[in-house]
C-alpha cells in the first residue's frame, strides 16, 4: 500500500479572550491508500480540529501554528485558498455529524447535490442531475429521482445522512473524513450507515478517517485506531492491538469502564477518576497525569513523546505516548 | 441491583396513553395527534431497577413524565404505593412529589444558575419539610459527600462545575427530599465517555444506600444491561418486550429487540468479526400516523399479512418474559 496522507507535527490553537486554547498539540500520523482509520477520544480532545486542520476547514479564531500536511505527495500546508478549495470536494470528501446543519434548508436536495458536481466537474445540469440520482441510489435511497425534488426537512435523519454521504462521494475523492457521522442517529440507523460505508469503501477503494467518541463502534469497522486525549495522539495501533493489548493508561481505563457482556451484573465499573482537561494552559507534562494511577514523577514534568514500540500482532508498529512501560499490565486476555 | 423483595410493586402503570395535539402541514393549519405512548402497562418492584430502552421518539421520556404526573396522561392509570396518582387532589399530589423524583439528561439546564449548590439542595428540604431548619446545613453537607463531592462546594455556583460534577449535584438534589423512587432519564448521555462509569457507579451506590427504586431510561443498551434488573423495550409508543435482564439480553424474542441488540457494537474485534447483524430496513414510522396492527410490521422481517390487521398484546412466555408479537411462538421455536 502507498501513503495517501502524511501529517507531521500539526499544531492548532484558538485565540480566546485571555490567551490561547491549545486544541491540537503536535499531531503526526499517516494513512495508506484504501485504509480506514478510526480517531477516538472524548468531547473536546481535538478530533475534529485536528482533522479539519488538514484541509483548513476551521473557524476564524483558529490558527495552525506549525506542521506539515502531504496529500498524495503534494505539500498542501501552505497551498493557496483556491487550491485548498479545489482539494475539498475533489480529493477529500467530508461527512459531518448533523446533516441538518450542513444542508441548506431552503434548497432542494437535487440542487444541493449537483452544485458540487457542476463546480468541480463542470458538467451540464441535466447530466449532473442524472449523476446525482445515480449516487443517491448507490447510498440506498429509494425513489431517488423523486427525492431530488424534496427539501431536507422532508427526509428522516438517516436519509439526510445518506444524502451527505452521496455528496461526499460525488467526485470520487481518495479520502473521506467522516466526523461523528452516526452520533445523532439511532443505533439501528447507525448500523445501516456503517454497513453502507463499509460496502462503499470496498467498492470505491477510498481511504476513510472515521471520527467518533464511541470506542465500541470502531471494533467492527476500521483497520487502525488513533486515540486522542487533550489535543495529543496518546496511542495508535492496528485494531486488535488497541482492544487486546492497549498500552496507554487512558485507553486501558476507557476500555475497562465500558460495560460489556463480560462485566458482572451489579458490580461497580472500573472508572477513571477526575475529568478531562481544559486546554487553556500549554501542557508541561502528560495531559493524562492528573487522572492517571500509574503516574511517576517524570509524568508531570515532561510531555511523553509518541514512541513506536513493536505491535503485539502483525508487523504494524504500535505507537504510545507514556513514560511507563505498560506492556503486560493492560487488559488481561 | 437489589434482587430481593421482587414481589411488592411500588409503581403500577396500566394502559397509559399520552397523545399530544399538534399542528402540521406547510402552514401549520392542520391538526394532528402524536401517539407518544399508546397503552403502556408495567410494574416496578420495590428496590429494583427497570430499564426502559428504545429509539429516539419512541416514548420513553413521555412514559417517565406521565408516570410522575409531569404530563397529564390522556388515559390510563399510575399507582404509586397503591395510590392512583391521576386521581389525587393537588395538595396530596404535592405531598406525594417528595417521594418521587427525576434526574434528567442535561445537567446544564436543570440547575438554577443563580442558586448556590447549598441553596439548591436546601430548597427541596424546606419545601417538603424534610427536617427542622437547624438540621438543614448538616443534611446538605452529608448529601454532597454522598454524591462524591467535597462539602465546601456548598457556596459555589453551578457554572463552576464540570458536566460530571453537575450531574452529581442534580442527583443530590433529587435525593434531597428523601424519595423512594427516581426516574433517571438518560442521566449519562450528555457526559464525557470517561465520566459515564463514575455516574453509573454513583447511581448504583446511592440506590443501595437510600433503598431506591429506579426507572432507568437510556438508549445505551450496554449501560442498561449493567444497571437494570429487568428491561422493557419500547417501539413507537408501545412496549414490545419486557423481561429479566439476563432473559432479555440472552434470549430476546421480539423481532425488534433482536434487531436492536444486534445493532449494538461491542468493544471486541473478535465478536464484531463473527457477528451477523440484522439490518432493519427503513426508518422508524411516524408517531402521528402509526402503522396499523403491529407497529413494527413495516420493518419486520417476520411480518405476515395478519400483522397489519391485529394489535399484538403483551403475552407471558414464562419466567416473567412478556412479548407482544403475533408470531412469537413460531419465532421462539427458531430461537431454541
Ligand atoms: N410536548 C410535546 N408535544 C408534541 N409532541 C411531543 C411532545 N413531547 C413528546 N412528543 C412526541 O412524542 C413522542 C415520544 O417522545 P419522547 O420524548 O417520549 O421520546 P423518547 O423515547 O424519550 O425519545 P429520546 O430518546 O429522543 O429522548 C415523539 O414522537 C415526540 O416527538
Ligand atoms: N471555534 C472555537 N473557538 C474556540 N475553541 C474551540 C473552537 N472550536 C473548538 N474549540 C476547542 O478546541 C478543542 C478541540 O475541539 P474539537 O476538535 O472540536 O474536539 P472534538 O474532539 O470533540 O472533535 C476543544 O477544547 C474545543 O473547545
Ligand atoms: S506518562 Fe505517566 S501520567 Fe501519562 S499516561 Fe503514562 S504513566 Fe500516566
Ligand atoms: S407481530 Fe408480526 S410484524 Fe409484529 S413483530 Fe411479530 S411478526 Fe413482526
Ligand atoms: Mg468533534
Ligand atoms: Mg427522551
XYZ file of C-alpha atoms in Angstrom, chain B:
336
model
C -29.310 -4.122 41.979
C -31.341 -5.476 44.824
C -32.598 -8.860 43.848
C -34.711 -9.137 46.979
C -38.279 -8.035 47.545
C -39.265 -8.515 43.937
C -42.789 -9.301 44.943
C -44.070 -5.932 46.075
C -44.826 -3.474 43.281
C -44.106 0.159 44.098
C -45.299 1.542 40.772
C -48.062 0.032 38.660
C -48.743 1.576 35.267
C -51.883 0.441 33.493
C -52.842 1.147 29.937
C -51.191 4.535 29.985
C -51.905 6.696 26.934
C -50.460 10.112 26.138
C -51.468 11.898 22.960
C -50.159 15.332 22.048
C -52.292 17.506 19.783
C -50.027 19.217 17.236
C -50.299 21.409 14.147
C -48.840 20.110 10.919
C -48.801 20.979 7.229
C -46.897 23.689 5.407
C -48.834 26.477 7.155
C -49.375 24.693 10.444
C -53.062 24.688 9.647
C -53.812 21.003 10.045
C -54.488 19.385 13.399
C -52.979 16.028 14.156
C -52.276 13.829 17.127
C -48.880 12.442 18.156
C -49.397 8.994 19.668
C -46.443 9.368 22.054
C -47.487 6.405 24.206
C -50.397 4.189 23.383
C -51.440 1.752 26.087
C -48.353 1.071 28.162
C -48.556 -1.264 31.168
C -45.828 -2.418 33.530
C -44.945 -2.667 37.190
C -41.790 -1.663 39.030
C -41.000 -3.608 42.172
C -39.560 -2.160 45.349
C -35.789 -1.881 45.237
C -35.376 -2.861 41.612
C -34.201 -1.005 38.524
C -36.412 -1.269 35.484
C -34.531 -0.269 32.347
C -36.533 1.362 29.552
C -34.921 1.292 26.117
C -35.900 2.179 22.588
C -35.000 4.587 19.850
C -35.414 8.323 19.833
C -39.036 9.425 19.977
C -40.454 6.037 20.945
C -41.988 7.455 24.112
C -39.507 6.743 26.896
C -39.426 10.241 28.372
C -43.160 10.665 27.909
C -43.669 7.486 29.927
C -41.413 8.817 32.687
C -43.109 12.223 32.692
C -46.629 10.800 32.686
C -45.645 8.449 35.466
C -44.520 11.386 37.625
C -47.639 13.390 36.647
C -45.436 15.979 34.929
C -47.605 15.234 31.905
C -51.300 14.687 32.377
C -51.997 11.301 30.825
C -54.689 11.094 28.152
C -55.967 7.924 29.788
C -54.828 5.039 31.936
C -53.594 4.974 35.496
C -50.398 5.196 37.512
C -50.469 3.754 41.002
C -47.689 4.625 43.396
C -47.632 2.556 46.550
C -51.268 1.655 45.884
C -52.487 5.227 45.320
C -53.800 6.305 41.893
C -51.804 9.485 41.230
C -54.049 10.772 38.473
C -56.999 10.922 40.869
C -55.098 12.642 43.662
C -56.171 16.174 44.665
C -53.465 18.806 44.121
C -52.397 19.078 47.746
C -51.973 15.339 48.193
C -50.092 15.188 44.925
C -47.686 17.789 46.267
C -47.044 15.624 49.300
C -46.521 12.675 47.003
C -43.962 14.611 44.956
C -41.302 14.320 47.606
C -41.407 10.545 47.276
C -40.823 10.509 43.522
C -38.007 12.377 41.783
C -36.341 12.671 38.412
C -32.783 13.099 37.117
C -32.519 14.488 33.598
C -30.061 14.036 30.769
C -28.797 17.573 30.715
C -27.110 18.635 33.947
C -26.563 22.116 32.457
C -30.121 23.272 32.114
C -31.608 21.703 35.221
C -29.772 23.726 37.856
C -30.662 27.347 38.587
C -27.512 29.327 37.714
C -28.215 31.934 40.406
C -28.514 29.492 43.286
C -25.511 28.133 45.146
C -25.254 24.368 45.373
C -26.157 24.582 49.069
C -29.307 26.609 48.335
C -30.280 24.263 45.501
C -30.109 21.313 47.882
C -31.748 23.047 50.839
C -34.745 24.239 48.833
C -36.496 20.869 48.398
C -35.801 20.093 52.068
C -37.657 23.262 53.085
C -40.470 22.861 50.557
C -41.168 19.321 51.698
C -40.377 19.998 55.364
C -37.945 17.130 55.459
C -36.248 18.267 58.657
C -36.102 21.178 61.113
C -34.280 24.286 59.835
C -31.330 23.734 62.164
C -30.576 20.348 60.630
C -30.564 21.536 57.021
C -26.876 22.528 56.868
C -25.802 19.133 58.124
C -28.082 17.289 55.732
C -26.826 19.319 52.786
C -23.221 18.517 53.700
C -23.997 14.827 54.019
C -25.775 14.747 50.653
C -22.858 16.454 48.941
C -20.477 13.916 50.432
C -22.750 11.035 49.416
C -22.552 12.047 45.768
C -18.769 12.173 45.921
C -18.110 15.912 46.220
C -16.437 17.975 48.901
C -18.947 19.706 51.264
C -17.122 23.005 50.768
C -18.714 23.242 47.292
C -21.974 24.294 49.015
C -21.401 28.005 48.474
C -20.317 27.759 44.845
C -22.440 28.166 41.720
C -23.294 25.572 39.032
C -21.150 27.166 36.302
C -18.047 26.423 38.357
C -18.517 22.686 37.846
C -17.862 20.226 35.057
C -20.645 18.202 33.444
C -19.982 15.153 35.581
C -19.887 17.206 38.783
C -23.120 18.949 37.830
C -24.792 15.619 37.271
C -23.652 14.620 40.783
C -25.284 17.801 42.074
C -28.522 17.023 40.181
C -28.520 13.585 41.750
C -28.012 15.128 45.185
C -30.926 17.474 44.540
C -33.142 14.568 43.536
C -32.158 12.874 46.807
C -32.810 15.964 48.927
C -36.492 15.258 49.523
C -35.678 11.716 50.613
C -37.529 9.969 47.760
C -38.254 6.276 47.326
C -38.404 6.287 43.561
C -36.337 8.092 40.921
C -36.851 8.290 37.183
C -33.396 8.567 35.593
C -33.978 9.949 32.092
C -30.746 9.363 30.132
C -28.651 10.527 33.086
C -25.318 9.816 31.418
C -25.876 10.511 27.709
C -24.656 14.095 27.879
C -21.487 13.219 29.793
C -17.976 12.551 28.570
C -17.280 8.886 27.969
C -14.701 8.691 30.752
C -17.188 10.195 33.235
C -20.114 7.887 32.456
C -18.829 4.967 34.523
C -18.396 7.268 37.549
C -22.046 8.310 37.407
C -23.317 4.769 36.813
C -21.386 3.656 39.900
C -22.759 6.580 41.897
C -26.356 5.768 40.926
C -25.805 2.166 41.993
C -24.192 3.199 45.292
C -26.951 5.573 46.315
C -29.612 3.076 45.285
C -28.164 0.699 47.827
C -27.609 3.318 50.474
C -31.003 5.014 50.191
C -33.048 1.947 49.251
C -34.211 3.419 45.977
C -36.292 2.072 43.143
C -35.343 3.255 39.640
C -36.900 3.632 36.241
C -33.719 3.927 34.187
C -34.293 5.357 30.704
C -31.447 5.083 28.217
C -30.644 4.276 24.651
C -27.269 2.736 25.510
C -28.103 -0.934 25.839
C -24.804 -1.958 27.406
C -25.368 0.504 30.228
C -28.951 -0.641 30.691
C -27.830 -4.249 30.825
C -25.326 -3.329 33.503
C -27.601 -1.380 35.817
C -31.065 -2.950 35.395
C -32.793 -5.924 36.962
C -35.499 -6.036 34.323
C -35.702 -4.302 30.961
C -38.622 -3.059 28.860
C -38.211 -2.408 25.135
C -40.388 0.267 23.531
C -41.158 0.899 19.898
C -43.360 3.723 18.678
C -45.334 4.188 21.879
C -45.748 0.529 22.814
C -43.851 -1.932 24.955
C -42.737 -4.776 22.724
C -40.941 -6.941 25.239
C -40.249 -6.921 28.945
C -38.170 -9.449 30.835
C -35.446 -10.011 33.381
C -32.164 -8.560 32.192
C -30.478 -11.909 31.540
C -33.564 -13.254 29.767
C -33.896 -10.203 27.574
C -30.267 -9.978 26.536
C -29.708 -13.729 26.446
C -32.926 -14.801 24.793
C -34.618 -11.867 23.093
C -37.862 -12.999 21.474
C -39.344 -9.950 19.803
C -38.016 -9.297 16.267
C -37.459 -5.641 17.141
C -35.487 -6.464 20.297
C -33.359 -8.866 18.289
C -32.570 -6.240 15.677
C -31.883 -3.611 18.315
C -29.480 -5.858 20.216
C -27.733 -6.946 17.057
C -27.137 -3.320 16.083
C -25.231 -2.518 19.277
C -21.489 -2.594 18.662
C -19.250 -4.417 21.160
C -15.745 -3.226 22.006
C -14.307 -6.548 20.849
C -12.991 -7.086 17.318
C -13.454 -10.878 17.510
C -17.113 -10.552 18.463
C -17.612 -8.000 15.701
C -15.971 -10.162 13.030
C -18.069 -13.150 13.934
C -21.418 -11.470 14.249
C -24.274 -11.435 11.848
C -26.056 -8.165 12.060
C -29.778 -7.831 11.456
C -30.011 -4.649 9.430
C -33.524 -3.236 9.678
C -34.923 -1.729 6.534
C -36.246 1.800 6.501
C -36.868 4.239 9.318
C -38.990 4.287 12.427
C -42.541 5.062 11.326
C -44.278 8.283 12.214
C -45.964 8.638 15.616
C -48.599 10.907 14.052
C -49.860 8.153 11.848
C -48.573 4.920 13.385
C -48.900 1.721 11.326
C -51.986 -0.396 11.911
C -51.779 -3.696 13.740
C -48.272 -4.355 14.989
C -46.462 -1.028 14.818
C -43.259 -2.736 13.842
C -44.721 -4.535 10.841
C -43.374 -2.245 8.065
C -39.804 -3.071 9.176
C -40.238 -6.616 10.456
C -38.625 -9.453 8.525
C -41.109 -11.907 10.117
C -44.233 -9.912 9.245
C -47.238 -11.648 7.674
C -50.406 -10.013 6.349
C -52.163 -10.565 9.686
C -49.567 -8.346 11.404
C -51.091 -5.286 9.748
C -54.554 -6.163 11.000
C -54.220 -7.205 14.601
C -52.553 -5.394 17.504
C -50.397 -7.850 19.477
C -50.813 -7.753 23.257
C -48.027 -8.487 25.751
C -48.136 -12.234 26.327
C -46.410 -14.199 29.083
C -43.806 -16.600 27.695
C -42.785 -17.848 31.143
C -40.167 -16.668 33.655
C -41.675 -13.185 33.660
C -40.804 -12.781 29.996
C -43.532 -10.855 28.168
C -43.615 -10.353 24.399
C -46.026 -8.500 22.118
C -45.751 -10.335 18.808
C -48.400 -12.311 16.957
C -45.845 -14.817 15.735
C -43.840 -15.199 18.915
C -44.494 -18.928 19.250
C -43.041 -19.661 15.806
C -40.153 -17.268 16.371
C -39.410 -18.818 19.765
C -39.048 -22.238 18.108
C -36.419 -20.802 15.763
C -34.553 -19.324 18.725
C -34.233 -22.584 20.663
